[in-house]
mmCIF file of C-alpha atoms in Angstrom:
data_model
loop_
_atom_site.group_PDB
_atom_site.id
_atom_site.type_symbol
_atom_site.label_atom_id
_atom_site.label_comp_id
_atom_site.label_asym_id
_atom_site.label_seq_id
_atom_site.Cartn_x
_atom_site.Cartn_y
_atom_site.Cartn_z
ATOM 1 C CA MET A 1 100.012 107.564 64.157
ATOM 2 C CA LYS A 2 98.353 110.387 62.368
ATOM 3 C CA ARG A 3 95.763 110.600 65.174
ATOM 4 C CA LEU A 4 98.510 111.113 67.781
ATOM 5 C CA LEU A 5 100.356 113.765 65.766
ATOM 6 C CA ALA A 6 97.078 115.709 64.813
ATOM 7 C CA PRO A 7 96.619 117.097 68.390
ATOM 8 C CA LEU A 8 100.316 117.944 68.758
ATOM 9 C CA PHE A 9 100.395 119.671 65.348
ATOM 10 C CA GLY A 10 97.268 121.686 66.573
ATOM 11 C CA LEU A 11 98.822 122.674 69.612
ATOM 12 C CA LEU A 12 102.053 123.802 68.051
ATOM 13 C CA THR A 13 100.036 125.757 65.362
ATOM 14 C CA ALA A 14 98.093 127.564 68.156
ATOM 15 C CA LEU A 15 101.270 128.400 70.067
ATOM 16 C CA HIS A 16 102.933 129.645 67.055
ATOM 17 C CA GLY A 17 99.806 131.876 66.242
ATOM 18 C CA ALA A 18 99.928 133.317 69.738
ATOM 19 C CA THR A 19 103.576 134.123 69.448
ATOM 20 C CA ALA A 20 103.272 135.702 66.176
ATOM 21 C CA TRP A 21 100.327 137.671 67.448
ATOM 22 C CA SER A 22 102.228 139.015 70.465
ATOM 23 C CA GLN A 23 105.113 140.084 68.378
ATOM 24 C CA ASP A 24 102.734 142.524 66.628
ATOM 25 C CA GLU A 25 102.259 144.580 69.608
ATOM 26 C CA PRO A 26 104.713 147.072 71.173
ATOM 27 C CA GLN A 27 106.668 146.273 74.230
ATOM 28 C CA LEU A 28 105.316 148.786 76.754
ATOM 29 C CA GLN A 29 105.681 147.087 80.059
ATOM 30 C CA LEU A 30 109.498 146.320 80.272
ATOM 31 C CA PRO A 31 111.522 147.289 83.384
ATOM 32 C CA ARG A 32 112.802 150.900 83.393
ATOM 33 C CA VAL A 33 115.878 152.788 84.362
ATOM 34 C CA THR A 34 116.748 156.421 84.538
ATOM 35 C CA LEU A 35 119.918 157.349 82.833
ATOM 36 C CA SER A 36 121.575 160.659 82.343
ATOM 37 C CA ALA A 37 123.415 162.265 79.588
ATOM 38 C CA GLY A 38 125.015 165.425 81.137
ATOM 39 C CA MET A 39 122.091 167.422 82.716
ATOM 40 C CA HIS A 40 119.410 165.499 80.509
ATOM 41 C CA LEU A 41 117.442 162.609 81.946
ATOM 42 C CA ILE A 42 116.603 159.696 80.048
ATOM 43 C CA HIS A 43 113.616 157.217 80.866
ATOM 44 C CA ALA A 44 114.655 153.883 79.198
ATOM 45 C CA GLN A 45 112.860 150.796 78.907
ATOM 46 C CA VAL A 46 115.337 147.857 79.546
ATOM 47 C CA ALA A 47 115.422 144.987 76.950
ATOM 48 C CA SER A 48 117.603 142.323 78.606
ATOM 49 C CA THR A 49 116.354 139.077 77.213
ATOM 50 C CA PRO A 50 116.727 137.773 73.680
ATOM 51 C CA GLU A 51 113.024 138.079 73.148
ATOM 52 C CA GLN A 52 112.891 141.606 74.449
ATOM 53 C CA ARG A 53 115.768 142.650 72.315
ATOM 54 C CA THR A 54 114.431 141.052 69.226
ATOM 55 C CA THR A 55 111.221 142.944 69.413
ATOM 56 C CA GLY A 56 112.865 146.092 70.807
ATOM 57 C CA LEU A 57 110.827 149.110 69.716
ATOM 58 C CA MET A 58 108.776 147.482 66.911
ATOM 59 C CA HIS A 59 105.329 148.614 66.316
ATOM 60 C CA ARG A 60 105.607 151.593 68.511
ATOM 61 C CA LYS A 61 103.706 154.628 66.910
ATOM 62 C CA ASP A 62 105.169 157.252 69.205
ATOM 63 C CA MET A 63 107.549 157.764 72.007
ATOM 64 C CA PRO A 64 107.958 160.587 74.530
ATOM 65 C CA ALA A 65 110.976 162.846 73.955
ATOM 66 C CA ASN A 66 113.082 161.727 76.707
ATOM 67 C CA GLU A 67 112.112 158.116 76.679
ATOM 68 C CA GLY A 68 114.160 155.430 74.854
ATOM 69 C CA MET A 69 115.079 151.851 75.089
ATOM 70 C CA LEU A 70 118.239 150.297 76.517
ATOM 71 C CA PHE A 71 119.399 146.911 75.125
ATOM 72 C CA VAL A 72 121.505 144.943 77.438
ATOM 73 C CA PHE A 73 123.630 142.041 76.174
ATOM 74 C CA GLU A 74 125.392 139.383 78.298
ATOM 75 C CA GLN A 75 128.875 140.225 77.054
ATOM 76 C CA ARG A 76 130.598 142.853 74.893
ATOM 77 C CA ALA A 77 130.373 142.176 71.071
ATOM 78 C CA GLY A 78 129.988 143.914 67.802
ATOM 79 C CA GLN A 79 126.326 144.916 67.874
ATOM 80 C CA CYS A 80 124.241 145.404 64.737
ATOM 81 C CA PHE A 81 120.591 146.763 64.613
ATOM 82 C CA TRP A 82 118.105 147.112 61.805
ATOM 83 C CA MET A 83 114.646 148.707 61.806
ATOM 84 C CA LYS A 84 112.205 146.022 60.425
ATOM 85 C CA ASN A 85 108.586 146.698 61.726
ATOM 86 C CA THR A 86 110.029 149.838 63.485
ATOM 87 C CA LEU A 87 107.746 152.810 62.741
ATOM 88 C CA LEU A 88 109.880 155.630 64.370
ATOM 89 C CA PRO A 89 113.008 157.073 63.039
ATOM 90 C CA LEU A 90 115.814 156.297 65.751
ATOM 91 C CA THR A 91 119.137 157.137 66.618
ATOM 92 C CA ALA A 92 121.198 154.238 68.246
ATOM 93 C CA ALA A 93 124.032 155.063 70.758
ATOM 94 C CA PHE A 94 126.330 152.176 71.077
ATOM 95 C CA VAL A 95 127.563 152.315 74.579
ATOM 96 C CA ALA A 96 130.713 150.809 76.468
ATOM 97 C CA ASP A 97 130.619 149.359 79.702
ATOM 98 C CA ASP A 98 131.722 152.615 81.541
ATOM 99 C CA GLY A 99 128.843 154.575 79.878
ATOM 100 C CA THR A 100 130.947 156.138 77.052
ATOM 101 C CA ILE A 101 129.077 156.488 73.755
ATOM 102 C CA VAL A 102 131.315 154.763 71.221
ATOM 103 C CA ASN A 103 129.231 155.840 68.162
ATOM 104 C CA LEU A 104 125.836 156.994 67.013
ATOM 105 C CA ALA A 105 123.793 155.740 64.037
ATOM 106 C CA ASP A 106 120.553 157.417 62.702
ATOM 107 C CA MET A 107 118.231 154.738 61.474
ATOM 108 C CA LYS A 108 115.440 155.091 59.017
ATOM 109 C CA PRO A 109 112.079 153.356 59.898
ATOM 110 C CA GLN A 110 111.099 149.898 58.272
ATOM 111 C CA THR A 111 114.431 149.280 56.718
ATOM 112 C CA LEU A 112 116.800 146.349 56.883
ATOM 113 C CA ASP A 113 120.024 148.559 56.694
ATOM 114 C CA SER A 114 122.436 147.200 59.363
ATOM 115 C CA HIS A 115 123.831 149.854 61.704
ATOM 116 C CA CYS A 116 126.864 148.459 63.763
ATOM 117 C CA SER A 117 129.008 149.376 66.715
ATOM 118 C CA ALA A 118 132.490 150.692 65.812
ATOM 119 C CA GLU A 119 133.852 148.438 68.740
ATOM 120 C CA PRO A 120 132.544 145.565 70.808
ATOM 121 C CA VAL A 121 129.832 146.929 73.234
ATOM 122 C CA ARG A 122 127.426 145.535 75.973
ATOM 123 C CA TYR A 123 124.868 148.363 75.584
ATOM 124 C CA VAL A 124 122.777 150.225 72.874
ATOM 125 C CA LEU A 125 120.532 152.918 73.752
ATOM 126 C CA GLU A 126 117.853 153.845 71.081
ATOM 127 C CA MET A 127 116.353 157.257 71.225
ATOM 128 C CA ASN A 128 114.024 159.336 68.870
ATOM 129 C CA GLN A 129 116.177 160.303 66.040
ATOM 130 C CA GLY A 130 117.793 163.680 66.642
ATOM 131 C CA TRP A 131 117.521 163.426 70.522
ATOM 132 C CA PHE A 132 121.443 163.287 70.860
ATOM 133 C CA ALA A 133 122.065 165.953 68.138
ATOM 134 C CA LYS A 134 119.730 168.462 69.496
ATOM 135 C CA ARG A 135 121.467 168.271 72.919
ATOM 136 C CA GLY A 136 124.912 168.371 71.344
ATOM 137 C CA ILE A 137 125.752 164.837 72.582
ATOM 138 C CA GLN A 138 128.324 163.015 70.416
ATOM 139 C CA ALA A 139 130.674 160.073 70.465
ATOM 140 C CA GLY A 140 132.845 160.284 73.556
ATOM 141 C CA ALA A 141 130.201 161.600 75.961
ATOM 142 C CA LYS A 142 129.320 159.621 78.965
ATOM 143 C CA LEU A 143 126.048 158.262 80.090
ATOM 144 C CA GLY A 144 125.363 157.750 83.747
ATOM 145 C CA GLY A 145 123.023 155.347 85.560
ATOM 146 C CA PRO A 146 122.917 152.076 87.307
ATOM 147 C CA PRO A 147 124.067 149.959 84.395
ATOM 148 C CA PHE A 148 127.227 152.014 84.095
ATOM 149 C CA ASN A 149 128.038 152.410 87.889
ATOM 150 C CA SER A 150 129.528 148.808 88.367
ATOM 151 C CA ALA A 151 132.153 149.592 85.686
ATOM 152 C CA LYS A 152 133.190 152.857 87.329
ATOM 153 C CA LYS A 153 133.756 150.881 90.608
ATOM 154 C CA ALA A 154 135.829 148.342 88.958
ATOM 155 C CA ASN A 155 138.239 150.919 87.508
#
């Protein structure tokens, strides 16, 4: 029996090692979408699978000024984020289906502090910390772009 389990154990160990290795690398090849916040354009990577959302912006050493990451969830829910293995200070915008920013949270790098939406949301947009504040964008402002267009048509 031990002879049969040894190869299986070796395979599982190798697969786990490969998974752990890949999670130490930043995600740079995700699909992208262009969003707008008033006259400002945002070039956002889209994290829509559980694996992509879990890794998020971890291990990124820099990010261009107008770039961010849009986290897309299957349904509206209370969303909470933390900054484990995230090297950049970020601001999270918790966004309703119609693109309205529900609340904003500044997040410090490499902390386990929880930052949550004030109400159930489907979208969270992470940008470099201060991006929203420098442009006067606050809770109640609306984002535009493909993810939010279907909610506008439904209303």
